CSV table of C-alpha atoms and ligand atoms in Angstrom, one decimal:
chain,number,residue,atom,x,y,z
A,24,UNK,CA,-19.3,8.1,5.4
A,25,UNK,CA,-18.0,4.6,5.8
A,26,UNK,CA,-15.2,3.2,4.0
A,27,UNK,CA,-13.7,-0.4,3.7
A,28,UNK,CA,-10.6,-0.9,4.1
A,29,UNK,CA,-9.0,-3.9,1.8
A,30,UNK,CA,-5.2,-4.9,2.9
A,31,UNK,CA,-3.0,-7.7,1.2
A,32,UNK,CA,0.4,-6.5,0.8
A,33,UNK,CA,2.5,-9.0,3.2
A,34,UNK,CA,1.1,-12.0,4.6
A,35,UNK,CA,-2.2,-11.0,6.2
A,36,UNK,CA,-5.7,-10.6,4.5
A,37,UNK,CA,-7.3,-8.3,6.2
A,38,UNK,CA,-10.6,-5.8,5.9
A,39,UNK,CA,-12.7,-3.4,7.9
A,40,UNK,CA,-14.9,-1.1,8.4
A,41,UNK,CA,-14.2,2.9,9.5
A,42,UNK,CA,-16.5,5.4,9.8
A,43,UNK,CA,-16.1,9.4,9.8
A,44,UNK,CA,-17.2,10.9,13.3
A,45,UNK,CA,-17.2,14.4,12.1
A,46,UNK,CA,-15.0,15.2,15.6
A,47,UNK,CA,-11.9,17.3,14.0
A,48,UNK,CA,-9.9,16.1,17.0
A,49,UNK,CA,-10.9,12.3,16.6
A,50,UNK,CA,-11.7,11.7,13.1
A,51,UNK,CA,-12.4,8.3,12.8
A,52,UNK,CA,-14.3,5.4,14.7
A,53,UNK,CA,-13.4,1.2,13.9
A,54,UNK,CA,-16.8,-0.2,13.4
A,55,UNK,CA,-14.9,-3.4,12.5
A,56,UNK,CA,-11.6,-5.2,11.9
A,57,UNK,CA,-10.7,-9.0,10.5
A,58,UNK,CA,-6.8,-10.0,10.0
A,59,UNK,CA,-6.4,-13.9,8.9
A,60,UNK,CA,-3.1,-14.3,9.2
A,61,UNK,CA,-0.7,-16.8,7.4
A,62,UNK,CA,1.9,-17.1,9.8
A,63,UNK,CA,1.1,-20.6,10.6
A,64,UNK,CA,1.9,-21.5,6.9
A,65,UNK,CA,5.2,-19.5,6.2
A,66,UNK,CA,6.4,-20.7,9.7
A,67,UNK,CA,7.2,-24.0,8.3
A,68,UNK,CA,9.6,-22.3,5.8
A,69,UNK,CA,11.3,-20.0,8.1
A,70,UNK,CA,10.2,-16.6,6.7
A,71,UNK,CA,7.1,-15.7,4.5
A,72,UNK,CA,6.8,-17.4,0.7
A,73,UNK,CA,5.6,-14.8,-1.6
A,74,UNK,CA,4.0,-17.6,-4.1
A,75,UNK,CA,1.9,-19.2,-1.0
A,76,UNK,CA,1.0,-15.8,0.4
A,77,UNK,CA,-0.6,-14.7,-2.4
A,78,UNK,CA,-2.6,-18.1,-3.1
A,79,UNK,CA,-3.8,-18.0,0.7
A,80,UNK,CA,-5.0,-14.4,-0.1
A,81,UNK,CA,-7.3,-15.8,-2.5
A,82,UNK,CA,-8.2,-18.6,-0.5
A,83,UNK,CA,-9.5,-16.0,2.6
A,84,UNK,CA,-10.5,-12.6,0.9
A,85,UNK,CA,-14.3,-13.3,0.5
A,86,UNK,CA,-14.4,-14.8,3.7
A,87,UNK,CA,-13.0,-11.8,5.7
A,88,UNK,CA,-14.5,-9.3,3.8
A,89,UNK,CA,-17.9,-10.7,4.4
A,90,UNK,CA,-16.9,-10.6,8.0
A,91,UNK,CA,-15.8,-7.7,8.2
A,92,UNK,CA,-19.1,-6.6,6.4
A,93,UNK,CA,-21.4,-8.5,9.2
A,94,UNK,CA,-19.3,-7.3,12.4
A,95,UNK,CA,-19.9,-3.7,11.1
A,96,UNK,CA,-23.7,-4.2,12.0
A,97,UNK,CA,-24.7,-4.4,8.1
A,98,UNK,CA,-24.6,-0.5,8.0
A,99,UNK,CA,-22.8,-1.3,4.3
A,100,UNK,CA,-20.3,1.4,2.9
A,101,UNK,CA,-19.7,4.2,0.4
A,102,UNK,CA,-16.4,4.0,-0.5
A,103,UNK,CA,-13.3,0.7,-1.2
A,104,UNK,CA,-9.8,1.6,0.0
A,105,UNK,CA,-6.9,-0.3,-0.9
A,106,UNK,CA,-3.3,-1.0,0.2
A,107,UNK,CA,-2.0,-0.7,-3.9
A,108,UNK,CA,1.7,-0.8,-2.5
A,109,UNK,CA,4.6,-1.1,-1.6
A,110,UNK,CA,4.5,-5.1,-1.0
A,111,UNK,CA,4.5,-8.2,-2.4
A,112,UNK,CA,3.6,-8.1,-6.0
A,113,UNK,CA,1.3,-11.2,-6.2
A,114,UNK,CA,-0.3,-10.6,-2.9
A,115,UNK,CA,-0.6,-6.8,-3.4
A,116,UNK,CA,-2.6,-8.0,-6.6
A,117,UNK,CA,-5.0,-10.1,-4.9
A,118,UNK,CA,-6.5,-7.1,-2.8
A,119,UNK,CA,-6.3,-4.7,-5.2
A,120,UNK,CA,-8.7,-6.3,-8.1
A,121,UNK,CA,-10.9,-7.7,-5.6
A,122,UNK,CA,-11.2,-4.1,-4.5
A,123,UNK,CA,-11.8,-2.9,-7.5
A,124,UNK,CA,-14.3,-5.4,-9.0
A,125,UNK,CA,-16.4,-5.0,-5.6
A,126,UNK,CA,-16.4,-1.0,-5.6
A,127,UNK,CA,-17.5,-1.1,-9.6
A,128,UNK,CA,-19.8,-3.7,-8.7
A,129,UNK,CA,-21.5,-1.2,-6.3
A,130,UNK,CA,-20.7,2.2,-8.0
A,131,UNK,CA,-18.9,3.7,-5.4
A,132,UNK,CA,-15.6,5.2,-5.3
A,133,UNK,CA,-12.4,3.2,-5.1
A,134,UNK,CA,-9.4,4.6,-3.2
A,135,UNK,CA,-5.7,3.9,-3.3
A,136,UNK,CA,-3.7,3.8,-0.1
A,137,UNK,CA,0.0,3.6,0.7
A,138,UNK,CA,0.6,0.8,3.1
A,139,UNK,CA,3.3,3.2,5.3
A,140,UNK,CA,0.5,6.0,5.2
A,141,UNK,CA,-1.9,3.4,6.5
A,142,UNK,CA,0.4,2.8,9.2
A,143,UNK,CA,0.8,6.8,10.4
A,144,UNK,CA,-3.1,6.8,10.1
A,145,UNK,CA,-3.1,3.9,12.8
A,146,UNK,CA,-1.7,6.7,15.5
A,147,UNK,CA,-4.7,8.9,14.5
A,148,UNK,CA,-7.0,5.9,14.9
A,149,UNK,CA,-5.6,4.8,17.6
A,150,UNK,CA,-5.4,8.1,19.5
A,151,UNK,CA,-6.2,10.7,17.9
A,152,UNK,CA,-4.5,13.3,15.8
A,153,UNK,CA,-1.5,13.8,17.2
A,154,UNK,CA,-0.2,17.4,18.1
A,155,UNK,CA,2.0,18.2,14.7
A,156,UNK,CA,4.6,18.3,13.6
A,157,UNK,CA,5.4,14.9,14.7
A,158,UNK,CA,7.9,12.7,13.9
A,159,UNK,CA,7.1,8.7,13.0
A,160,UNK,CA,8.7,6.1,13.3
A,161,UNK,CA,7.4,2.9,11.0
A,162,UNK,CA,9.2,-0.3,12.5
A,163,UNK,CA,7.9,-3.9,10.8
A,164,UNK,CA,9.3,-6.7,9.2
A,165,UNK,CA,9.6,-4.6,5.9
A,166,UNK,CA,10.1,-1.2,6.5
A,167,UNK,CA,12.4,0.9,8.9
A,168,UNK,CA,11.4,4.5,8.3
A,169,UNK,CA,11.3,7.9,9.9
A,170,UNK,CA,9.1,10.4,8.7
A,171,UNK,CA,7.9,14.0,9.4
A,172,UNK,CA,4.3,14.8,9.6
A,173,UNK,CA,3.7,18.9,9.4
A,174,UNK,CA,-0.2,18.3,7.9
A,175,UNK,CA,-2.5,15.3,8.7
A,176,UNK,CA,-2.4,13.0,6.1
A,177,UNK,CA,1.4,14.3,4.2
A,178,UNK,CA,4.7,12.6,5.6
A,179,UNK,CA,8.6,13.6,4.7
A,180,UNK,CA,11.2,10.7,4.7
A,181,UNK,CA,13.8,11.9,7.3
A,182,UNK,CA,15.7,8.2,7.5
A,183,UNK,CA,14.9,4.9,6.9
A,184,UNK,CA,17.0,1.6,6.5
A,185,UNK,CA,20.3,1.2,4.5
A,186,UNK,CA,20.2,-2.6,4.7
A,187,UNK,CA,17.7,-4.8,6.7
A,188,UNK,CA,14.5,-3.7,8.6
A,189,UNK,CA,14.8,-4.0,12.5
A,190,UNK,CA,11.4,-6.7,12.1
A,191,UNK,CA,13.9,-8.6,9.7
A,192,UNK,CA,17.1,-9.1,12.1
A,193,UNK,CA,14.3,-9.9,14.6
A,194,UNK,CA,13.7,-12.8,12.0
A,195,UNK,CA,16.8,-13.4,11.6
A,196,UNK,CA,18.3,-13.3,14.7
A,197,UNK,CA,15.5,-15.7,16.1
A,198,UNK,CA,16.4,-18.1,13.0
A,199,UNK,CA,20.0,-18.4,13.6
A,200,UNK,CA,19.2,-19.0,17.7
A,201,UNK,CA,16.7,-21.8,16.5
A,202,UNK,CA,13.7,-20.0,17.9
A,203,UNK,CA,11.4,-19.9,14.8
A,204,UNK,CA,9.4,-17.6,12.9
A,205,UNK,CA,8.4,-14.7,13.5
A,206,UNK,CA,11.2,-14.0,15.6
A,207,UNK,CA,10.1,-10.9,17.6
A,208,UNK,CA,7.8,-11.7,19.8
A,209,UNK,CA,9.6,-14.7,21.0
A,210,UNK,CA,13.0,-12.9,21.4
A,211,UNK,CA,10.9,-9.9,23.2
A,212,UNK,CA,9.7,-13.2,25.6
A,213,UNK,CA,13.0,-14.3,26.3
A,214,UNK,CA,14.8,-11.0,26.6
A,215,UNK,CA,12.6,-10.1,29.3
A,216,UNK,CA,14.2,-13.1,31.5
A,217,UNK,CA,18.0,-12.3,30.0
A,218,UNK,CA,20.9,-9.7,30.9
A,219,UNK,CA,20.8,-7.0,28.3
A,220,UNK,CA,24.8,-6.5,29.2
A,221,UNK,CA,25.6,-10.0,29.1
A,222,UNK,CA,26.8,-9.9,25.5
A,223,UNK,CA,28.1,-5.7,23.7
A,224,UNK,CA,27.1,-5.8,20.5
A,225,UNK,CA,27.6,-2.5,18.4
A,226,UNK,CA,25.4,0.4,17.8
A,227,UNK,CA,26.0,1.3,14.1
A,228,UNK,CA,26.2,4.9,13.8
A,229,UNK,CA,26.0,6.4,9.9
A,230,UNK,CA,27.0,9.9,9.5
A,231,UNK,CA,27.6,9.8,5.9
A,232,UNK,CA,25.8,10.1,3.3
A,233,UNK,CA,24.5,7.1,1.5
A,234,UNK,CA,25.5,6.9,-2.1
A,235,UNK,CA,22.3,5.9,-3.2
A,236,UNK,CA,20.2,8.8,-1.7
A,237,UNK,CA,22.7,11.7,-1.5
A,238,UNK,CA,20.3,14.2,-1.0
A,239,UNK,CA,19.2,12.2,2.7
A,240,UNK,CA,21.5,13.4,5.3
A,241,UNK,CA,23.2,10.0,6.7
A,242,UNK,CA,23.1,10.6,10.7
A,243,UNK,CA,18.9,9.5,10.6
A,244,UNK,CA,19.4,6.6,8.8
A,245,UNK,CA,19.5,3.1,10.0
A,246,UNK,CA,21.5,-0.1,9.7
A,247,UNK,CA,20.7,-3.5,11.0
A,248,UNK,CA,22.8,-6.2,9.1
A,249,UNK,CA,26.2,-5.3,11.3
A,250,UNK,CA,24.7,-6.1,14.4
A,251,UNK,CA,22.9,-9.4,12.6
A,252,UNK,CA,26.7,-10.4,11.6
A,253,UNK,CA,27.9,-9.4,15.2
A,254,UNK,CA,25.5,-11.6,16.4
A,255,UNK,CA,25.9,-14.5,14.1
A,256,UNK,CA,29.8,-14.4,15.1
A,257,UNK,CA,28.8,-14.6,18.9
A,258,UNK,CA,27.0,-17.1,18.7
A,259,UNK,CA,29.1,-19.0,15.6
A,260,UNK,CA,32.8,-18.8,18.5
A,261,UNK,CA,29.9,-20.2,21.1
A,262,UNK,CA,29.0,-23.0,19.4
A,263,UNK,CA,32.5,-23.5,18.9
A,264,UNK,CA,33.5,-23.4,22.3
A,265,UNK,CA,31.1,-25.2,23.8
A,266,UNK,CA,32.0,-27.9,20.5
A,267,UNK,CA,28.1,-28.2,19.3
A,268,UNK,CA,27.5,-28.1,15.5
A,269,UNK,CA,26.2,-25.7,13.1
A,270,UNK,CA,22.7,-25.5,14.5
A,271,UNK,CA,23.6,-26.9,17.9
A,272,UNK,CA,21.3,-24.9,20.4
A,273,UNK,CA,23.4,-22.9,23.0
A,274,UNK,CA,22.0,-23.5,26.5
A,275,UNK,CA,19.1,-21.3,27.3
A,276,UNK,CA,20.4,-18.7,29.7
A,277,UNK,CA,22.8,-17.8,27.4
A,278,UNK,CA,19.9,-17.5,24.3
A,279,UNK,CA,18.3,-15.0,27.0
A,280,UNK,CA,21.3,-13.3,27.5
A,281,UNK,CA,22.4,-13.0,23.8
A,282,UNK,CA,18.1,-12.2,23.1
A,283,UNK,CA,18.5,-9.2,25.7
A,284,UNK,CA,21.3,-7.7,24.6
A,285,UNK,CA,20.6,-7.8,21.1
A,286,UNK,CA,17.0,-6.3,21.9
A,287,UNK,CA,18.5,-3.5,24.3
A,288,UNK,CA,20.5,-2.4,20.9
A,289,UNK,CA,17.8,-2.8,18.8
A,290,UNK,CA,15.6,-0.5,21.0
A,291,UNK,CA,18.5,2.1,21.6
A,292,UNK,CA,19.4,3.1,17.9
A,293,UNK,CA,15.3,3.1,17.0
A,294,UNK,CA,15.0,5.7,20.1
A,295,UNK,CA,17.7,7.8,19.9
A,296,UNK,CA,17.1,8.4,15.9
A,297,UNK,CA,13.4,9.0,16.6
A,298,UNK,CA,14.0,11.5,19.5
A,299,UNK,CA,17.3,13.1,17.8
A,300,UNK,CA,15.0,13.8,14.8
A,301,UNK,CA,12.0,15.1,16.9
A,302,UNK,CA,14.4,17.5,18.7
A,303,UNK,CA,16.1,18.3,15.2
A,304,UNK,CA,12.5,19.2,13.8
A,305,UNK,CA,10.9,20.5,16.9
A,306,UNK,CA,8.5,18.0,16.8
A,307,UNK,CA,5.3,18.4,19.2
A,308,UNK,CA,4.9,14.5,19.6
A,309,UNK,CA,6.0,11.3,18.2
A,310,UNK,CA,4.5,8.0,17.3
A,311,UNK,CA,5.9,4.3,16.4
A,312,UNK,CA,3.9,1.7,14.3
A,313,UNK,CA,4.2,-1.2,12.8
A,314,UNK,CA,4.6,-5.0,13.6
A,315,UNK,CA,8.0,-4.0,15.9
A,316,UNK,CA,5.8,-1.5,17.9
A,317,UNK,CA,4.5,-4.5,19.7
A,318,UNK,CA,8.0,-4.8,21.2
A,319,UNK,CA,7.3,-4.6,25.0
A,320,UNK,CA,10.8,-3.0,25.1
A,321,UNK,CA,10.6,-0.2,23.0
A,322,UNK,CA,7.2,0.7,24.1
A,323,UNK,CA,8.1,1.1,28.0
A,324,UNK,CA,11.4,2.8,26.5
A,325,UNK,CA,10.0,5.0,24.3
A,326,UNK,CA,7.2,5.9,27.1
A,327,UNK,CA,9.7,6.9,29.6
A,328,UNK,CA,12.3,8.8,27.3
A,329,UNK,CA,8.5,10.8,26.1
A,330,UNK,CA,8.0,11.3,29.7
A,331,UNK,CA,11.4,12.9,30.5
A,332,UNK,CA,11.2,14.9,27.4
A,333,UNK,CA,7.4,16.0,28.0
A,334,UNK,CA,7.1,14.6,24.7
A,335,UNK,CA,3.7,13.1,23.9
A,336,UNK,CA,4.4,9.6,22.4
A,337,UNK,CA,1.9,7.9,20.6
A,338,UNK,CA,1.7,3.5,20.3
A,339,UNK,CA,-1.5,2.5,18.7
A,340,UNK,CA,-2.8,-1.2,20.4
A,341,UNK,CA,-1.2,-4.3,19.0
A,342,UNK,CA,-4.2,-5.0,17.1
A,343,UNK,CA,-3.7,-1.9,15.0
A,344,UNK,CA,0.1,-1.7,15.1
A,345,UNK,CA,0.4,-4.9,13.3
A,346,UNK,CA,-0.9,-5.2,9.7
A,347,UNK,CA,-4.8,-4.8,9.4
A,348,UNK,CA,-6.9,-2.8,7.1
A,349,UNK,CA,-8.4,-0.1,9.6
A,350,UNK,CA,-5.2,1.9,9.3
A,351,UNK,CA,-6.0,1.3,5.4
A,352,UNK,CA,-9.8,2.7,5.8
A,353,UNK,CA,-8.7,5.7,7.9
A,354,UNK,CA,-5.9,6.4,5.2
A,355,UNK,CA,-8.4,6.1,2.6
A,356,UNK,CA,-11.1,8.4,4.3
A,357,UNK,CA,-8.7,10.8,4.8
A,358,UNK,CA,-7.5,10.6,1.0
A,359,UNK,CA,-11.0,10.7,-0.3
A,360,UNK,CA,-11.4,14.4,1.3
A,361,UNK,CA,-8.8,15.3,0.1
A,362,UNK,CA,-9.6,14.2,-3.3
A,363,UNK,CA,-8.2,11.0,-4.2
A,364,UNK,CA,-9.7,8.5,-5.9
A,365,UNK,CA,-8.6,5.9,-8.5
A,366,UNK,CA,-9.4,4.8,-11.7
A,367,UNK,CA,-10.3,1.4,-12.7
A,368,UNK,CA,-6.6,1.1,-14.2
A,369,UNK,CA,-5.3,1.3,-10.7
A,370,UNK,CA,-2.5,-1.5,-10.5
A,371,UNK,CA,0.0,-2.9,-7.8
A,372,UNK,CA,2.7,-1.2,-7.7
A,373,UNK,CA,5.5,-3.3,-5.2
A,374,UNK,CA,8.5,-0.5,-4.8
A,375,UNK,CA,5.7,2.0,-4.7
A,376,UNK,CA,7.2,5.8,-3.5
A,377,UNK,CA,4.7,7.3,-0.3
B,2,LIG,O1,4.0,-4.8,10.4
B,2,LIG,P1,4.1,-6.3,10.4
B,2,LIG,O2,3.0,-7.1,11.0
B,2,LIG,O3,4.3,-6.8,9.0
B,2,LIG,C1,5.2,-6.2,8.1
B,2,LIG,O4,4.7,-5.3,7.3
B,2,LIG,O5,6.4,-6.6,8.1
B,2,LIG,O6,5.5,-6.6,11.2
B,2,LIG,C2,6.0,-7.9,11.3
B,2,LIG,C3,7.3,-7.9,12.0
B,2,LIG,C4,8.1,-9.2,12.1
B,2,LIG,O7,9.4,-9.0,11.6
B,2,LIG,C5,8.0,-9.6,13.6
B,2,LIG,O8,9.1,-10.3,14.0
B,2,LIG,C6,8.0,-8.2,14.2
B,2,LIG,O9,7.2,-7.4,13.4
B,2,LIG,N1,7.4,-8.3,15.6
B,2,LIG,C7,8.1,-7.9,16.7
B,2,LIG,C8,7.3,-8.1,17.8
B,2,LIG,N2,6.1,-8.6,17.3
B,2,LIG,C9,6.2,-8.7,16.0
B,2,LIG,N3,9.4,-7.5,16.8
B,2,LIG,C10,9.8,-7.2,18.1
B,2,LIG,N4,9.1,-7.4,19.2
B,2,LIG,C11,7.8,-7.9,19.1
B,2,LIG,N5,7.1,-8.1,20.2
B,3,LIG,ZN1,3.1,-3.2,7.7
């Protein structure tokens, strides 16, 4: 069976192709994968622009689907999956009725896929199934999220995010140091050449509960917006000091040094929830995906803390850690057996619930 994966939900319009191997240990095998991204058009207004997004979407669907199509080797497929949620409402909409016009149009089934579940499928992709129960941790510009995987294909919430998502203070970080948009893989650049000690910004560290999710213990979540404001003070009493304006840019081995130690926190509190958790749930290996995975950081950090732990950690490739619609396919070939499919009512659904 070959499914096509459809994914819109932020701002990349992406499709491909995955095929079932019928290997229990290996399930599934890319036969193809197009992302257009729109970062060259949000990049102009510092962060992405829902109302564009979705217009570009348009603009490129046809165009990477038929791509995607033709780099598969014309072998066709049997079944749509589509990223339905969470996401950006007009964008999500795009991909989901051009989904569901081209599987009616063929008469073959039409699956809905959570955009986090597509994400955990990109270890399995990637990799492999992974040796359960595993802990994941989903890192992007959206989402901060730990879950607990005891059976391919299910995942518990363990922690995720109180305020911002790390991808985001990336963002925002980079935007208050002038450095553009998106902000992480420029601040990974430049940290690599700063002190991560030149400047202590604070771990936060919740151990109660949070009012809004009682039931959650607090001591897994996260929290990014103190350490955004601790870094916006830094750099506010710099600019000060050194008697520059408001947007003034602070000489460059101090951006490094500011960069690093912002990214050396960043990394720390992602690792020690995801490994705390693991040892908390006995966990036989953990994985990290999303956009933030690409962090060169936090993928040598978590490799080496894995290593000391004899802890099998699993990092799919960039290509798949970022948004595509492989991780989408492989969700949706491994929702089909077990029984999923949509109707032709399926709708977008932006706050959906995994
Ligand atoms: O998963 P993704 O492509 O899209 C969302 O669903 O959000 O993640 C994008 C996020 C952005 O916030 C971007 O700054 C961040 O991933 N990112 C990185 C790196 N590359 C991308 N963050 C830290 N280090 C990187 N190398
Ligand atoms: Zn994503």
């Amino acid at each position: 069976m070959i499914v096509l994966g459809i994914e819109t939900s932020c701002d990349e319009t992406a499709a491909a192709l995955v095929e079932e191997t019928g290997d229990p240990g290996r399930p599934w095998r890319l036969r193809s994968s197009v992302v257009a991204s729109q970062v060259a058009i949000h990049r102009e207004w510092g962060g992405v622009v829902p109302e564009l997004s979705a217009r570009q979407h348009i603009r490129d669907i046809c165009g990477v689907v038929e791509r995607a199509l033709a780099d598969g080797g014309g072998a066709g497929y049997d079944a749509v999956a589509v990223t339905h949620g969470p996401g950006l409402i007009g964008s999500l909409l795009v991909g989901v009725s051009f989904a569901k016009s081209l599987a009616w149009s063929r008469s073959v089934p039409l699956i809905p896929v959570h955009h986090l579940a597509g994400h955990i499928e990109s270890l399995v992709l990637g990799a492999g199934e992974m040796p359960l129960p595993a802990v994941v941790l989903i890192v992007s510009g959206g989402h901060t999220s730990l879950y607990l995987v005891k059976v391919p294909g299910s995942s518990e919430l363990l922690g995720r995010t109180r305020d911002d998502a790390a991808g985001e203070a990336y963002d925002k970080v980079a935007k208050l140091l002038g450095l553009g948009y998106p902000g992480g893989p420029v601040i990974d650049r430049l940290a690599a050449e700063g002190d991560d000690r030149a400047v202590s910004f604070p771990k936060t560290r919740l151990t109660h509960a949070d009012r809004n999710a009682p039931n959650l213990p607090g001591r897994r979540d996260f929290s990014f917006s103190g350490l955004k404001t601790s870094v916006l003070r830094h750099v506010t009493a710099r600019r000060e000091a050194l008697g520059l304006d408001d947007h003034g840019p602070l000489p460059e081995r101090e951006v490094r040094d500011i960069c690093a130690s912002f990214q050396r926190v960043v990394v720390e509190v992602l690792l020690d929830r995801l490994f705390e958790a693991a040892r908390f749930c006995g966990a036989r290996s953990v994985g990290i995906a999303g956009g933030v995975s690409a962090n060169s950081r936090l993928r040598a950090q978590a490799r080496a803390r894995g290593d000391a732990r004899e802890l099998p950690v699993y990092i799919p490739d960039l290509a798949l850690s970022t948004d595509n619609a492989a991780m989408i396919a492989a969700a949706g070939l491994r929702r089909y057996r077990a029984g999923v499919t949509a109707g032709w009512d399926l709708n977008a659904d932006a706050g959906l619930k995994l």
